[in-house]
Short mmCIF file of C-alpha atoms in Angstrom, two decimals:
data_model
loop_
_atom_site.label_atom_id
_atom_site.label_comp_id
_atom_site.label_asym_id
_atom_site.label_seq_id
_atom_site.Cartn_x
_atom_site.Cartn_y
_atom_site.Cartn_z
CA UNK L 1 -19.00 -19.31 15.59
CA UNK L 2 -21.92 -17.14 14.54
CA UNK L 3 -20.51 -14.27 16.63
CA UNK L 4 -17.08 -14.72 14.97
CA UNK L 5 -18.75 -14.53 11.53
CA UNK L 6 -20.64 -11.44 12.56
CA UNK L 7 -17.43 -9.81 13.83
CA UNK L 8 -15.75 -10.44 10.43
CA UNK L 9 -18.72 -8.89 8.66
CA UNK L 10 -18.71 -5.81 10.90
CA UNK L 11 -14.93 -5.27 10.90
CA UNK L 12 -14.43 -5.83 7.16
CA UNK L 13 -17.74 -4.18 6.22
CA UNK L 14 -19.31 -1.01 7.46
CA UNK L 15 -16.95 -0.31 10.36
CA UNK L 16 -13.89 -1.04 8.20
CA UNK L 17 -15.29 1.35 5.54
CA UNK L 18 -15.74 4.15 8.08
CA UNK L 19 -12.21 3.65 9.42
CA UNK L 20 -10.87 3.55 5.84
CA UNK L 21 -12.63 6.85 5.07
CA UNK L 22 -11.17 8.38 8.22
CA UNK L 23 -7.72 7.21 7.09
CA UNK L 24 -8.34 8.83 3.69
CA UNK L 25 -9.22 12.13 5.31
CA UNK L 26 -6.10 11.98 7.49
CA UNK L 27 -3.95 10.89 4.55
CA UNK L 28 -5.13 13.83 2.47
CA UNK L 29 -4.37 16.18 5.34
CA UNK L 30 -0.85 14.74 5.71
CA UNK L 31 -0.19 14.75 1.95
CA UNK L 32 -1.10 18.40 1.74
CA UNK L 33 1.49 19.22 4.42
CA UNK L 34 4.55 17.24 3.29
CA UNK L 35 6.27 15.89 0.21
CA UNK L 36 3.64 13.72 -1.47
CA UNK L 37 6.07 11.03 -2.58
CA UNK L 38 7.31 10.73 0.99
CA UNK L 39 3.75 10.72 2.29
CA UNK L 40 2.87 7.84 -0.03
CA UNK L 41 5.91 5.83 1.03
CA UNK L 42 5.30 6.46 4.73
CA UNK L 43 1.63 5.55 4.47
CA UNK L 44 2.55 2.36 2.66
CA UNK L 45 5.01 1.52 5.41
CA UNK L 46 2.26 2.02 8.00
CA UNK L 47 0.10 -0.48 6.17
CA UNK L 48 2.97 -2.94 5.93
CA UNK L 49 3.71 -2.57 9.63
CA UNK L 50 0.05 -3.38 10.39
CA UNK L 51 0.47 -6.58 8.37
CA UNK L 52 3.67 -7.43 10.31
CA UNK L 53 1.88 -6.79 13.58
CA UNK L 54 -0.96 -9.08 12.59
CA UNK L 55 1.52 -11.70 11.35
CA UNK L 56 3.42 -11.72 14.64
CA UNK L 57 0.40 -11.26 16.86
CA UNK L 58 -1.90 -13.90 18.26
CA UNK L 59 -4.86 -15.27 16.31
CA UNK L 60 -7.51 -13.87 18.66
CA UNK L 61 -10.68 -11.93 17.99
CA UNK L 62 -9.18 -8.81 19.60
CA UNK L 63 -5.99 -9.03 17.49
CA UNK L 64 -8.12 -9.61 14.38
CA UNK L 65 -10.33 -6.62 15.13
CA UNK L 66 -7.50 -4.22 16.03
CA UNK L 67 -5.30 -5.48 13.18
CA UNK L 68 -7.99 -5.22 10.51
CA UNK L 69 -9.09 -1.79 11.58
CA UNK L 70 -5.49 -0.53 11.75
CA UNK L 71 -4.91 -2.01 8.30
CA UNK L 72 -8.08 -0.30 6.98
CA UNK L 73 -6.88 3.01 8.46
CA UNK L 74 -3.52 2.47 6.76
CA UNK L 75 -5.19 1.71 3.46
CA UNK L 76 -7.20 4.89 3.70
CA UNK L 77 -4.00 6.83 4.35
CA UNK L 78 -2.44 5.20 1.28
CA UNK L 79 -5.39 5.92 -1.00
CA UNK L 80 -5.27 9.61 -0.26
CA UNK L 81 -1.48 9.84 -0.44
CA UNK L 82 -1.48 7.86 -3.69
CA UNK L 83 -3.90 10.23 -5.40
CA UNK L 84 -2.06 13.27 -4.04
CA UNK L 85 1.16 11.87 -5.47
CA UNK L 86 -0.46 11.04 -8.82
CA UNK L 87 -2.09 14.45 -9.08
CA UNK L 88 1.34 15.99 -8.43
CA UNK L 89 2.77 13.89 -11.27
CA UNK L 90 0.14 14.73 -13.87
CA UNK L 91 -0.19 18.43 -13.06
CA UNK L 92 -2.36 20.63 -15.27
CA UNK L 93 -1.51 19.84 -18.85
CA UNK L 94 -3.14 18.35 -21.92
CA UNK L 95 -4.00 14.68 -21.52
CA UNK L 96 -4.19 14.82 -17.73
CA UNK L 97 -7.40 12.79 -17.67
CA UNK L 98 -5.85 9.98 -19.66
CA UNK L 99 -2.72 10.06 -17.51
CA UNK L 100 -4.80 9.92 -14.30
CA UNK L 101 -6.77 6.96 -15.67
CA UNK L 102 -3.53 5.15 -16.56
CA UNK L 103 -2.13 5.71 -13.05
CA UNK L 104 -5.39 4.51 -11.49
CA UNK L 105 -5.29 1.43 -13.70
CA UNK L 106 -1.70 0.74 -12.76
CA UNK L 107 -2.60 1.09 -9.10
CA UNK L 108 -5.50 -1.33 -9.52
CA UNK L 109 -3.25 -3.80 -11.37
CA UNK L 110 -0.78 -3.74 -8.46
CA UNK L 111 -3.59 -4.28 -5.95
CA UNK L 112 -4.92 -7.23 -7.95
CA UNK L 113 -1.47 -8.77 -8.29
CA UNK L 114 -0.67 -8.44 -4.61
CA UNK L 115 -4.09 -9.95 -3.72
CA UNK L 116 -3.21 -12.91 -5.91
CA UNK L 117 0.27 -13.10 -4.35
CA UNK L 118 -1.21 -13.02 -0.87
CA UNK L 119 -3.55 -15.89 -1.74
CA UNK L 120 -0.70 -17.84 -3.32
CA UNK L 121 1.49 -17.43 -0.23
CA UNK L 122 -1.44 -18.46 2.02
CA UNK L 123 -1.88 -21.69 0.02
CA UNK L 124 1.87 -22.41 -0.10
CA UNK L 125 2.38 -21.86 3.64
CA UNK L 126 -0.65 -24.01 4.41
CA UNK L 127 0.67 -26.82 2.18
CA UNK L 128 4.28 -26.59 3.38
CA UNK L 129 3.46 -26.39 7.09
CA UNK L 130 0.18 -28.21 7.59
CA UNK L 131 0.91 -28.93 11.28
CA UNK L 132 1.14 -25.23 12.08
CA UNK L 133 -2.34 -23.72 12.22
CA UNK L 134 -1.15 -20.13 11.91
CA UNK L 135 1.35 -20.73 9.09
CA UNK L 136 -1.07 -19.79 6.29
CA UNK L 137 -2.18 -16.58 7.98
CA UNK L 138 1.40 -15.62 8.83
CA UNK L 139 2.60 -16.46 5.31
CA UNK L 140 -0.08 -14.31 3.69
CA UNK L 141 0.52 -11.34 5.99
CA UNK L 142 4.27 -11.67 5.61
CA UNK L 143 3.92 -11.63 1.82
CA UNK L 144 1.65 -8.59 2.00
CA UNK L 145 4.19 -6.69 4.12
CA UNK L 146 7.12 -7.84 1.97
CA UNK L 147 5.44 -6.78 -1.30
CA UNK L 148 4.64 -3.38 0.17
CA UNK L 149 8.26 -2.83 1.31
CA UNK L 150 9.50 -3.96 -2.12
CA UNK L 151 7.11 -1.46 -3.74
CA UNK L 152 8.43 1.32 -1.51
CA UNK L 153 11.99 0.40 -2.42
CA UNK L 154 11.10 0.39 -6.14
CA UNK L 155 9.44 3.78 -5.87
CA UNK L 156 12.43 5.15 -3.97
CA UNK L 157 14.77 3.86 -6.66
CA UNK L 158 12.66 5.41 -9.43
CA UNK L 159 12.57 8.79 -7.69
CA UNK L 160 16.35 8.71 -7.15
CA UNK L 161 16.88 7.79 -10.84
CA UNK L 162 14.68 10.62 -12.07
CA UNK L 163 16.41 13.10 -9.76
CA UNK L 164 19.86 12.04 -11.01
CA UNK L 165 18.70 12.27 -14.60
CA UNK L 166 17.34 15.78 -14.02
CA UNK L 167 20.59 16.87 -12.38
CA UNK L 168 22.58 15.53 -15.35
CA UNK L 169 20.28 17.25 -17.79
CA UNK L 170 20.49 20.53 -15.84
CA UNK L 171 24.30 20.27 -15.73
CA UNK L 172 24.41 19.67 -19.48
CA UNK L 173 22.20 22.71 -20.17
CA UNK L 174 24.30 24.93 -17.85
CA UNK L 175 27.54 23.62 -19.40
CA UNK L 176 26.37 24.42 -22.96
CA UNK L 177 25.14 27.96 -22.13
#
């Protein structure tokens, strides 16, 4: 058991941090070479797929190690793509610092809420299926993946709405000129 505890400390600590930083470097590289909204959505999907893989995979030390490190890499990708996306949104105008702080706060709020939701789903699955040892872990990882996919869908819907609104506004301006 002491070796399992040590593994958790290493994987979620220093090694996880190094992998997360590598993901951030890679995410920044990708976000500079493609549409930043798309990069953010794709990086989020990578993280969600890591959670699905961990949910469906066995509860072994190898699966834990690979899954956690893949998830950390995905999170690093997301952090970089998120800030590239936000910096695209705020641009270079008056109030940009305040806008950036608001976006960062909104991102932190979402992370806090999903962390709470993951814990809630862990507790519910454990209570509803006490005879199934992996139910709580699978419930939490499933909720994590689901909330990420819902977030991607919401972002996609918002982008589509803004694009339609801009096209309508452009058509109105062209029609009046």
